[in-house]
XYZ file of C-alpha atoms in Angstrom:
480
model
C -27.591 -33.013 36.788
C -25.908 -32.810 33.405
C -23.448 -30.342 31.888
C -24.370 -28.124 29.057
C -22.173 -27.262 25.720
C -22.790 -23.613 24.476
C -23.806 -25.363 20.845
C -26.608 -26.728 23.401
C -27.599 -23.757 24.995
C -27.682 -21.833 21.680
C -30.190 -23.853 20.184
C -32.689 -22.468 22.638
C -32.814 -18.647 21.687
C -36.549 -18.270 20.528
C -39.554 -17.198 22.399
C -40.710 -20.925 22.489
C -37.591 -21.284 24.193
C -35.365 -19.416 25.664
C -32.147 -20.608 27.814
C -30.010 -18.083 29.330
C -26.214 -18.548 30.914
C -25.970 -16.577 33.817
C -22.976 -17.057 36.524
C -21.836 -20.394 34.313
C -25.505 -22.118 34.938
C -28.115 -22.141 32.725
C -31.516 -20.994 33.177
C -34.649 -21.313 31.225
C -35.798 -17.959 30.743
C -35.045 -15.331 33.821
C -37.112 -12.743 35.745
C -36.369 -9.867 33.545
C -38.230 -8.552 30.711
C -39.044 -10.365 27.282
C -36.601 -7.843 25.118
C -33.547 -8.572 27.606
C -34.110 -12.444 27.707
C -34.265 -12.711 23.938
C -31.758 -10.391 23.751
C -29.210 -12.965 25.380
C -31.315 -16.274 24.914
C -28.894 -18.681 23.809
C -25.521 -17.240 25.345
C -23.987 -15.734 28.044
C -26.062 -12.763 29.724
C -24.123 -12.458 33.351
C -22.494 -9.126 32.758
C -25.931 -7.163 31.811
C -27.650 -9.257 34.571
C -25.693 -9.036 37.532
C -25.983 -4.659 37.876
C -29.527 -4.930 38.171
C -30.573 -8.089 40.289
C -29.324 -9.473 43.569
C -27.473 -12.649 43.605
C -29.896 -14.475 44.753
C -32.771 -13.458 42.311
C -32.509 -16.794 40.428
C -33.284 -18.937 43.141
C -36.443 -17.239 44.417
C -38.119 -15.891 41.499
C -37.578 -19.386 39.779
C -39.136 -22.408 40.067
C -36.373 -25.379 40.473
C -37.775 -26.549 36.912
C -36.279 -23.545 35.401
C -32.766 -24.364 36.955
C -31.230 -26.666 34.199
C -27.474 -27.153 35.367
C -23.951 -25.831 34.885
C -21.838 -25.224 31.555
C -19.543 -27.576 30.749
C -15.894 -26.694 31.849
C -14.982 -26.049 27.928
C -18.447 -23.651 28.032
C -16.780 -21.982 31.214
C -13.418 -21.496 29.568
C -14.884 -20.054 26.395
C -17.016 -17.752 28.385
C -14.346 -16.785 30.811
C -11.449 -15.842 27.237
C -14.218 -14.046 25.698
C -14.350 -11.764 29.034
C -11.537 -10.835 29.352
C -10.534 -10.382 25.560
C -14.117 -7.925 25.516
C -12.850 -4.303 24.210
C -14.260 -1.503 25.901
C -16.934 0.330 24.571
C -16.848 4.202 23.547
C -18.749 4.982 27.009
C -16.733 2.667 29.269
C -13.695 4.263 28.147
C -15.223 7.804 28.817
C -16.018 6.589 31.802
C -12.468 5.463 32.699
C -11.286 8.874 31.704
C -13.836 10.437 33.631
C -13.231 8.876 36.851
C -8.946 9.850 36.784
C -10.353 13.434 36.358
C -12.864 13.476 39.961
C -12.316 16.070 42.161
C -10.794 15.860 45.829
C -14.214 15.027 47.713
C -13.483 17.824 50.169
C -14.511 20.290 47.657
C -17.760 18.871 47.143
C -19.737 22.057 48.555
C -23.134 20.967 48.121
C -25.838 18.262 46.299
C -25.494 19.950 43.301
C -21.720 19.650 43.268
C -22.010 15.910 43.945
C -24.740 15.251 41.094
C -22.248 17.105 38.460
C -19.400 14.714 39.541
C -22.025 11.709 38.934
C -23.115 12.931 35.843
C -19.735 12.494 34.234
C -18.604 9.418 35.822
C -21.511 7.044 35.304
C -22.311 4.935 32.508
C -25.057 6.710 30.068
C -27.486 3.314 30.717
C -26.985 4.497 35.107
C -27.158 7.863 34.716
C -30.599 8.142 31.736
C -31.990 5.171 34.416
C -31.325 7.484 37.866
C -31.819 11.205 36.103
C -35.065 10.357 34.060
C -38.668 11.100 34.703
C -42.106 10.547 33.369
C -42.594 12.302 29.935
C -41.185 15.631 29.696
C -40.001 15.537 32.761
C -41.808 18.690 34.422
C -42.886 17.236 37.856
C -39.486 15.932 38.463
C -38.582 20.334 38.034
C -41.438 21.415 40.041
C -40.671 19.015 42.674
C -37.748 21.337 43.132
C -38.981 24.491 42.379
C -41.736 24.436 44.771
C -39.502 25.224 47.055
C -38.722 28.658 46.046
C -42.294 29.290 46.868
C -41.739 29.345 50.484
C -39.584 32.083 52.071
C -38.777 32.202 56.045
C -39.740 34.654 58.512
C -36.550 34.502 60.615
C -36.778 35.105 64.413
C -33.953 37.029 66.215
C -32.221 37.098 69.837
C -33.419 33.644 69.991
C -30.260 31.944 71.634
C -28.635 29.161 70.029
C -25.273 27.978 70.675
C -26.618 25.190 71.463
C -28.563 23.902 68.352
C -29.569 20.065 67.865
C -31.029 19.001 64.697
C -31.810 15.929 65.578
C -35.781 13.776 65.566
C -36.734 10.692 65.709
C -39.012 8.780 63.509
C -41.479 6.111 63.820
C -40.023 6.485 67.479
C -36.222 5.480 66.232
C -33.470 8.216 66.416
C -31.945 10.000 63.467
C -29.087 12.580 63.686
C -30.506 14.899 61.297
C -34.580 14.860 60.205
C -33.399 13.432 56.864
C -33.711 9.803 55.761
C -32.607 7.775 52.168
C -35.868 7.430 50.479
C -35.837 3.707 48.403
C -34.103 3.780 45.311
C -33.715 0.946 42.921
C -30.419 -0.493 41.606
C -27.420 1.289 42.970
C -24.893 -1.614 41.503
C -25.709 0.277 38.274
C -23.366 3.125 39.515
C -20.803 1.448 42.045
C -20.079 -2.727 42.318
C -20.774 -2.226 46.104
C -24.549 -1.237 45.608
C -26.568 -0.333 48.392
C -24.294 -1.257 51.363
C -21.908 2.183 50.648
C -25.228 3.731 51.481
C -25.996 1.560 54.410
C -22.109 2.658 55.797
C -22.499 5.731 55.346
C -25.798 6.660 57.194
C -24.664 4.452 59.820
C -21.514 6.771 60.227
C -23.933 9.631 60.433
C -26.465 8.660 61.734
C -29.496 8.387 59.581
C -32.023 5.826 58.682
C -31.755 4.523 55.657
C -35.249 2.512 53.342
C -34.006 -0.182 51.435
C -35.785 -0.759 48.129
C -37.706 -3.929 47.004
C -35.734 -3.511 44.008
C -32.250 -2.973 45.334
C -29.319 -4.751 43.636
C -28.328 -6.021 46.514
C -31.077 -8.728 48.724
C -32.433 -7.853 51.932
C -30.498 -10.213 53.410
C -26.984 -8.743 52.075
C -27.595 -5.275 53.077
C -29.201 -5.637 56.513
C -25.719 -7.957 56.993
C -23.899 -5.287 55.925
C -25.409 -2.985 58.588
C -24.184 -2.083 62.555
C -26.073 -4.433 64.978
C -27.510 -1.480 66.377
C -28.281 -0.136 62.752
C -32.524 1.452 61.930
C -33.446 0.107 58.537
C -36.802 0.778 56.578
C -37.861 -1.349 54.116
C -40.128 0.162 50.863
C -42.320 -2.769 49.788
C -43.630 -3.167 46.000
C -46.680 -5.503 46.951
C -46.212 -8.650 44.484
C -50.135 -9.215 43.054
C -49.728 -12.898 44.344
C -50.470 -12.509 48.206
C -48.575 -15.711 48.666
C -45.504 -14.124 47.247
C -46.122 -10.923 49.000
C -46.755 -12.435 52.626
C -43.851 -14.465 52.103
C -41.659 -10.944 51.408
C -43.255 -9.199 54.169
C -42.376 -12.265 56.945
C -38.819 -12.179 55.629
C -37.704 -8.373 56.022
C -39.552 -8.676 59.713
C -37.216 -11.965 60.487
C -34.426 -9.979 59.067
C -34.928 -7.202 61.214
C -36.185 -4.242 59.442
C -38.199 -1.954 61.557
C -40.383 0.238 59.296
C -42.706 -1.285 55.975
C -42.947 1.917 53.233
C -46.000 0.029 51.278
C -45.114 2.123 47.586
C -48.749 2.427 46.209
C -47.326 5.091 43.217
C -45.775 2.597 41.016
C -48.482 0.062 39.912
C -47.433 0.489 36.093
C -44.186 1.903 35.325
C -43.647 5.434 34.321
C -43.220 7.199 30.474
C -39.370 7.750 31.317
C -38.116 8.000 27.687
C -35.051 9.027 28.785
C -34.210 5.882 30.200
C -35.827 4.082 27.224
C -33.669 5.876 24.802
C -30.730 5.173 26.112
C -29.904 1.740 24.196
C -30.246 3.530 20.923
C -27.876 6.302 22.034
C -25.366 3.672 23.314
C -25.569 1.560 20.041
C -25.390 4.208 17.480
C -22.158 5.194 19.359
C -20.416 2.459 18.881
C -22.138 1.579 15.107
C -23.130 4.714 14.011
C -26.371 6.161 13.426
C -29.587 4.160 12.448
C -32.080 5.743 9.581
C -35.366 4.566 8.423
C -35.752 1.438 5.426
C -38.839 0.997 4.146
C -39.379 -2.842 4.008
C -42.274 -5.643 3.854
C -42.467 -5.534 7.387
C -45.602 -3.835 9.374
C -43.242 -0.924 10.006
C -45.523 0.128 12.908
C -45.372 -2.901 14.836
C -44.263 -2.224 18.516
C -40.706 -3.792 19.011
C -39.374 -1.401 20.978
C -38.818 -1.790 25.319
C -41.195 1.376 25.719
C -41.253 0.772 30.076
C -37.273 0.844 29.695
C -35.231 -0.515 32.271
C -37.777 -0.110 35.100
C -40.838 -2.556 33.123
C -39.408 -5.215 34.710
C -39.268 -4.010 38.227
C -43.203 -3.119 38.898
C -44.284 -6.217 36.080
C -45.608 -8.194 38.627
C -47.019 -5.202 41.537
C -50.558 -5.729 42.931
C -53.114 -3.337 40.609
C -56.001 -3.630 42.571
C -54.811 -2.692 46.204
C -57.177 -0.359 48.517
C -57.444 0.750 52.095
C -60.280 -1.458 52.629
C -58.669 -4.771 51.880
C -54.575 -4.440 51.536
C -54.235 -2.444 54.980
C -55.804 -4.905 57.182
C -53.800 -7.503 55.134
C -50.641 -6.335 55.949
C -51.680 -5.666 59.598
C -52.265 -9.137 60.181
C -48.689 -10.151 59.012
C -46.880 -8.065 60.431
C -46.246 -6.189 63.937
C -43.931 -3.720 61.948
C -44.771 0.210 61.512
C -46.593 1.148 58.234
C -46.070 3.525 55.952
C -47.931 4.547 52.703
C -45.756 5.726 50.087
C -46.864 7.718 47.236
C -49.892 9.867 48.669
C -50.304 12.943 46.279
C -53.321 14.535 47.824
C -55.366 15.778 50.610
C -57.810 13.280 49.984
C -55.654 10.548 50.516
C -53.882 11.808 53.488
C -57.388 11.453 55.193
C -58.181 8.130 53.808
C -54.607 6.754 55.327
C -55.238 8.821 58.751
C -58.647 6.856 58.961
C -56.728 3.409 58.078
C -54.817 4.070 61.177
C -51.546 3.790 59.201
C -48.526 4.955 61.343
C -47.082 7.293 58.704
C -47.335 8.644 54.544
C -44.789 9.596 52.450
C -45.738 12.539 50.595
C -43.976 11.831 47.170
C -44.825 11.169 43.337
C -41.699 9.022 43.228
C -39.218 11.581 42.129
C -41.174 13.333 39.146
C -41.052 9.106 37.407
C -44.447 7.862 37.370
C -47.436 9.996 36.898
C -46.194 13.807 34.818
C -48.158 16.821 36.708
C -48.490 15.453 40.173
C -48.454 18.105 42.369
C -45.190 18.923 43.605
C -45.202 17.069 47.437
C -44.323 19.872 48.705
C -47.892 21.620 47.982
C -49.471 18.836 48.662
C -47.880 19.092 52.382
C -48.311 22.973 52.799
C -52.332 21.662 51.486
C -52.652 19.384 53.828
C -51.542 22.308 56.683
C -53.880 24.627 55.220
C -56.957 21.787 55.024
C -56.915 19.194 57.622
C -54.051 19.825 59.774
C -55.524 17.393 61.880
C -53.450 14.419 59.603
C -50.286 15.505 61.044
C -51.814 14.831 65.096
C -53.156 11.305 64.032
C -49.446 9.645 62.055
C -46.247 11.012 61.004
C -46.100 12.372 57.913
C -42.739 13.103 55.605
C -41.604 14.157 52.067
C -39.505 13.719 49.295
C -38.847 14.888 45.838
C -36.762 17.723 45.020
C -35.186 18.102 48.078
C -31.081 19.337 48.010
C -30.642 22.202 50.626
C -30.453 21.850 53.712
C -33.376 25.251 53.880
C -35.832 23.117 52.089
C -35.789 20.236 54.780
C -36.336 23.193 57.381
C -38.876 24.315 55.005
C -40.936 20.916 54.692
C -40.217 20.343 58.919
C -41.730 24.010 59.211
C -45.164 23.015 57.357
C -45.406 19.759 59.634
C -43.238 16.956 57.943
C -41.518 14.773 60.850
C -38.950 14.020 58.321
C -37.766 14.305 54.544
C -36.390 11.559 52.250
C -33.673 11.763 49.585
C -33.515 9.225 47.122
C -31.031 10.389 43.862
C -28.554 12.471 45.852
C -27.462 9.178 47.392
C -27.362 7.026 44.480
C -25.320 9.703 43.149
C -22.780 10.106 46.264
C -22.305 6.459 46.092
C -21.622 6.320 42.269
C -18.839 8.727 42.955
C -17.687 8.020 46.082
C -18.742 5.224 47.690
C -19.491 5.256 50.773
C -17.937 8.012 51.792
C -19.430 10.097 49.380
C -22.738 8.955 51.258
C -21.163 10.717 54.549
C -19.652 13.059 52.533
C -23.532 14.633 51.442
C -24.721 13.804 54.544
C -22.604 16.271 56.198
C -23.232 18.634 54.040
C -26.729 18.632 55.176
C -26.482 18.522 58.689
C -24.327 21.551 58.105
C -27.300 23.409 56.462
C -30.055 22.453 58.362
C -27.898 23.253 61.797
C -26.710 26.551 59.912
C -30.809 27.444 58.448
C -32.124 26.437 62.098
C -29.857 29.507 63.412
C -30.527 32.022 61.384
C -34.516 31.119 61.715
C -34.365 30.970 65.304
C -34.163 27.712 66.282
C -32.254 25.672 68.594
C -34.138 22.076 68.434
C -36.574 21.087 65.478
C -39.174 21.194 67.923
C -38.637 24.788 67.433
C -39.608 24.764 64.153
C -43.435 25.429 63.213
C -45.535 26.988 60.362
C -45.323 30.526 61.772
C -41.865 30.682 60.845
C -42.811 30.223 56.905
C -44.593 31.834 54.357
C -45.520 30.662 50.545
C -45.117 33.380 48.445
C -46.923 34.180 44.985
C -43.898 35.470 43.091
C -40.785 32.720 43.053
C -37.116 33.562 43.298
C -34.783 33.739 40.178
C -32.579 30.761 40.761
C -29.621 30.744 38.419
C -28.615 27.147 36.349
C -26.857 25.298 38.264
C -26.078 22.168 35.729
C-alpha cells in the first residue's frame, strides 16, 4: 500500500469525498458525524478524534476499503511540528490554571464538592457534553428534587454497631447498593478514560456498567479490570442485527456478566447546551459572531443541532419491542438482562411479563426526553401500583442521585440498587482514579451513617414502612 502527501489528502475535502488523517493513516470518511468529517476532511483530525472514540473504532466500524494507507514520512513530520508548535487556546490555558488551583482531595466532603472541582477544571466542550440535558433542562432538576419528597420515619433502640451496607445484584456482590450507571466518553475529562473508574470501584468494591460508547473498547477496560472484577455492560442495539449480535457475542467472550439493553436513547436528545458549546469556544478565541444578511437561504440548517452525542445513537435500532428484540437477545446470549430506560408503570409490567432479569428505572439523566417523570416517582408508583414487579426481577434507579439518604430512600421503596452516572465522570476528571474511591467513600459513609439513624443494621432492614412522600418539599439551599 502506497504513501500519501498531505497536497494528496487535501484534495479530498468535499462531501463527494472526504479523506481524513487520523493517527498518521488516512481514512476515507470516519464514523463520526457529517459536520466533524468535513470539518477536518482533507487534514489532520487525530487530536479532536481520539477523546471521543476508542482506538480501535477505525478498524471495526470501517470497511478495509475505507483504509487507504499511511502519510508519507514528510506528511508525518509536518503533522508532528505543527503539534507541538499548536498555541493553547483561551480555555486550555484556563484549564491549566484551574487544575494548579484543586483542592487537597481529602476535603472533598461530598458529590457536590466533587462536581464544583470538575466544573472548573474541565474543558467547556467536557463539561456542556457531561452537565447538559434535554431542552431546558427541568427533568435533569426534578430528577433531584424528587427526592426531597420523601422524608424517613426513623426507628429507635434498634441496635446497630454492627451495620453492613452491603447487597448483591443480579446475584454478584457489591460493597455498598450503589453501582456506575453507563456514561459515554470519559477521555473527554481525563486521558485515562474509563479504566480510573474501573480502579476505583474495584478498590471499593462496586460494580461498575461500561458504556457502548465509552472512549475506551470493551476490550481495554475489562483488561484493565481485577481477574475477579463484576462488570456490566449497557448495550445501544446497532439497527443491523448482524452488527448487534456480533457486539453482544463479544462483551460475553470478554467476560462481562450483566447486558443493560438502553431502550431511552433511540434519537438523541435536545441538549443545546452541549450544541452550543462550539460557538462559545470559537467566539472566545475570535470574538463574537453577528448576523450578515447575504444571498444565501439564511434559514438553511447548517448547524450540528444533535451536538456531540448525534453521532453516538446515529445508527441505534428504532423499531425494537418486547415481542421481537427480547427473545432476540435471549437466544445470543446466556448473560443477565436488563432494560434500561423504563419511565412508567406500564412498562415495568410489560418487562416483568418478558421475563427480563432486571429494569433500570431512569430517563437517562434528565438528556433525552424533557418531563419524564422523575425515576424516582416512577419507583415509589410502581410500589403503590403493582408491587408485584419488584417479586418477579430486580429493579434499580438512577438520576439525581448524590446523598447517600437518597440511595436509602430509593432501597426503602424497593430498588435492589441505584446507579450513578455524572458523579463519576466527574471524580475521574478531577482525580482520577482516586477521585472514583474518593466519592465512593463518601457514600458508603452516608448510607452506613442514614442506615443508623433509620434503624437499620443490614439493607435487608430497609422497607417502605420506614418512608413517607410528603406533599410539601424541603427548602434546599444552592449549592452551585
Amino acid at each position: 500500500m502506497s504513501s500519501w502527501t498531505l497536497e494528496q489528502v487535501a484534495q479530498h475535502k468535499s462531501p463527494e469525498s472526504c479523506w481524513v488523517i487520523i493517527h498518521n493513516k488516512v481514512y476515507d470518511d470516519h464514523p463520526g458525524g457529517a459536520e466533524i468529517i468535513l470539518k477536518y476532511a482533507g487534514r489532520d483530525a487525530t487530536v479532536v478524534y481520539d477523546p471521543i472514540h476508542p482506538p480501535d473504532a477505525l478498524d471495526k466500524n470501517l470497511p478495509p476499503t475505507k483504509h487507504l494507507g499511511p502519510i508519507d514520512s514528510k506528511a508525518a513530520d509536518v503533522i508532528a511540528k505543527e503539534r507541538s508548535s499548536l498555541a493553547l487556546t483561551k480555555d486550555e490555558i484556563r484549564v491549566e490554571e484551574a487544575r494548579k488551583r484543586m483542592p487537597p482531595l481529602r476535603r472533598i466532603l461530598n458529590l457536590t464538592d466533587m462536581e464544583k472541582v470538575a466544573e472548573q477544571i474541565l474543558s467547556h466542550k467536557a463539561f456542556a457534553y457531561y452537565s447538559s440535558a434535554s431542552d431546558d433542562e427541568i427533568t435533569n432538576i426534578e430528577n433531584a428534587r424528587a427526592f426531597t419528597r420523601y422524608f424517613f420515619k426513623a426507628r429507635v433502640m434498634r441496635p446497630v454497631a454492627h451495620c453492613d451496607p452491603s447487597t448483591k445484584i443480579l446475584g454478584f456482590k457489591s460493597s455498598i447498593p450503589v453501582f456506575v450507571s453507563g456514561a459515554a466518553l470519559a477521555k473527554l475529562g481525563h486521558p485515562d478514560g474509563e479504566v480510573n473508574i474501573t480502579k476505583g470501584c474495584f478498590k471499593e468494591g462496586i460494580i461498575q456498567m461500561v458504556s457502548s460508547n465509552a472512549s475506551l473498547s470493551p476490550a481495554t477496560i475489562i483488561d484493565a479490570a481485577h481477574k475477579s472484577q463484576t462488570l456490566f455492560f449497557q448495550l445501544y442495539k446497532h439497527r443491523n442485527d448482524e452488527i448487534a449480535e456480533k457486539r453482544v457475542r463479544e462483551i460475553e467472550r470478554l467476560g462481562y456478566k450483566a447486558i443493560f439493553l438502553t431502550v431511552d436513547a433511540i434519537v438523541p436528545g435536545n441538549r443545546e447546551r452541549d450544541v452550543r458549546s462550539p460557538w462559545i469556544l470559537e467566539e472566545q478565541e475570535s470574538g463574537p459572531l453577528y448576523h450578515v444578511e447575504t444571498d444565501n437561504d439564511m434559514l438553511k440548517e447548517d448547524v450540528n443541532i444533535f451536538g456531540t452525542a448525534g453521532a453516538l445513537v446515529a445508527n441505534d435500532d428504532r423499531d425494537m419491542t418486547w415481542e421481537k428484540t427480547i427473545p432476540w437477545l435471549r437466544r445470543l446470549s446466556k448473560l443477565p438482562i436488563v432494560i434500561k430506560g423504563v419511565q412508567c408503570v406500564e412498562d415495568a409490567v410489560l418487562a416483568a411479563e418478558a421475563q427480563v432479569d432486571g429494569i433500570l428505572l431512569s430517563n437517562h439523566g434528565g438528556r433525552q426526553l424533557e418531563y419524564s417523570l422523575p425515576p424516582l416517582e416512577v419507583l415509589y408508583s410502581i410500589r403503590q401500583q403493582r408491587p408485584d414487579v419488584f417479586e418477579r426481577l430486580e429493579v434499580y434507579v438512577d438520576g439525581g442521585v448524590r446523598r447517600g439518604t437518597d440511595v436509602i430512600k430509593a432501597i426503602c421503596l424497593g430498588a435492589k440498587a441505584v446507579g450513578l452516572g455524572r458523579p463519576f465522570l466527574y471524580a475521574q476528571s478531577a482525580y482520577g482514579a482516586d477521585g472514583v474511591v474518593k466519592i465512593i467513600q463518601i457514600l458508603k459513609r452516608e448510607i452506613t451513617t442514614a442506615m443508623r439513624l433509620l434503624g437499620a443494621s443490614t439493607v435487608e432492614d430497609l422497607h417502605p414502612d420506614m418512608i413517607q412522600r410528603v406533599d410539601w418539599q424541603a427548602y434546599i439551599r444552592p449549592k452551585l
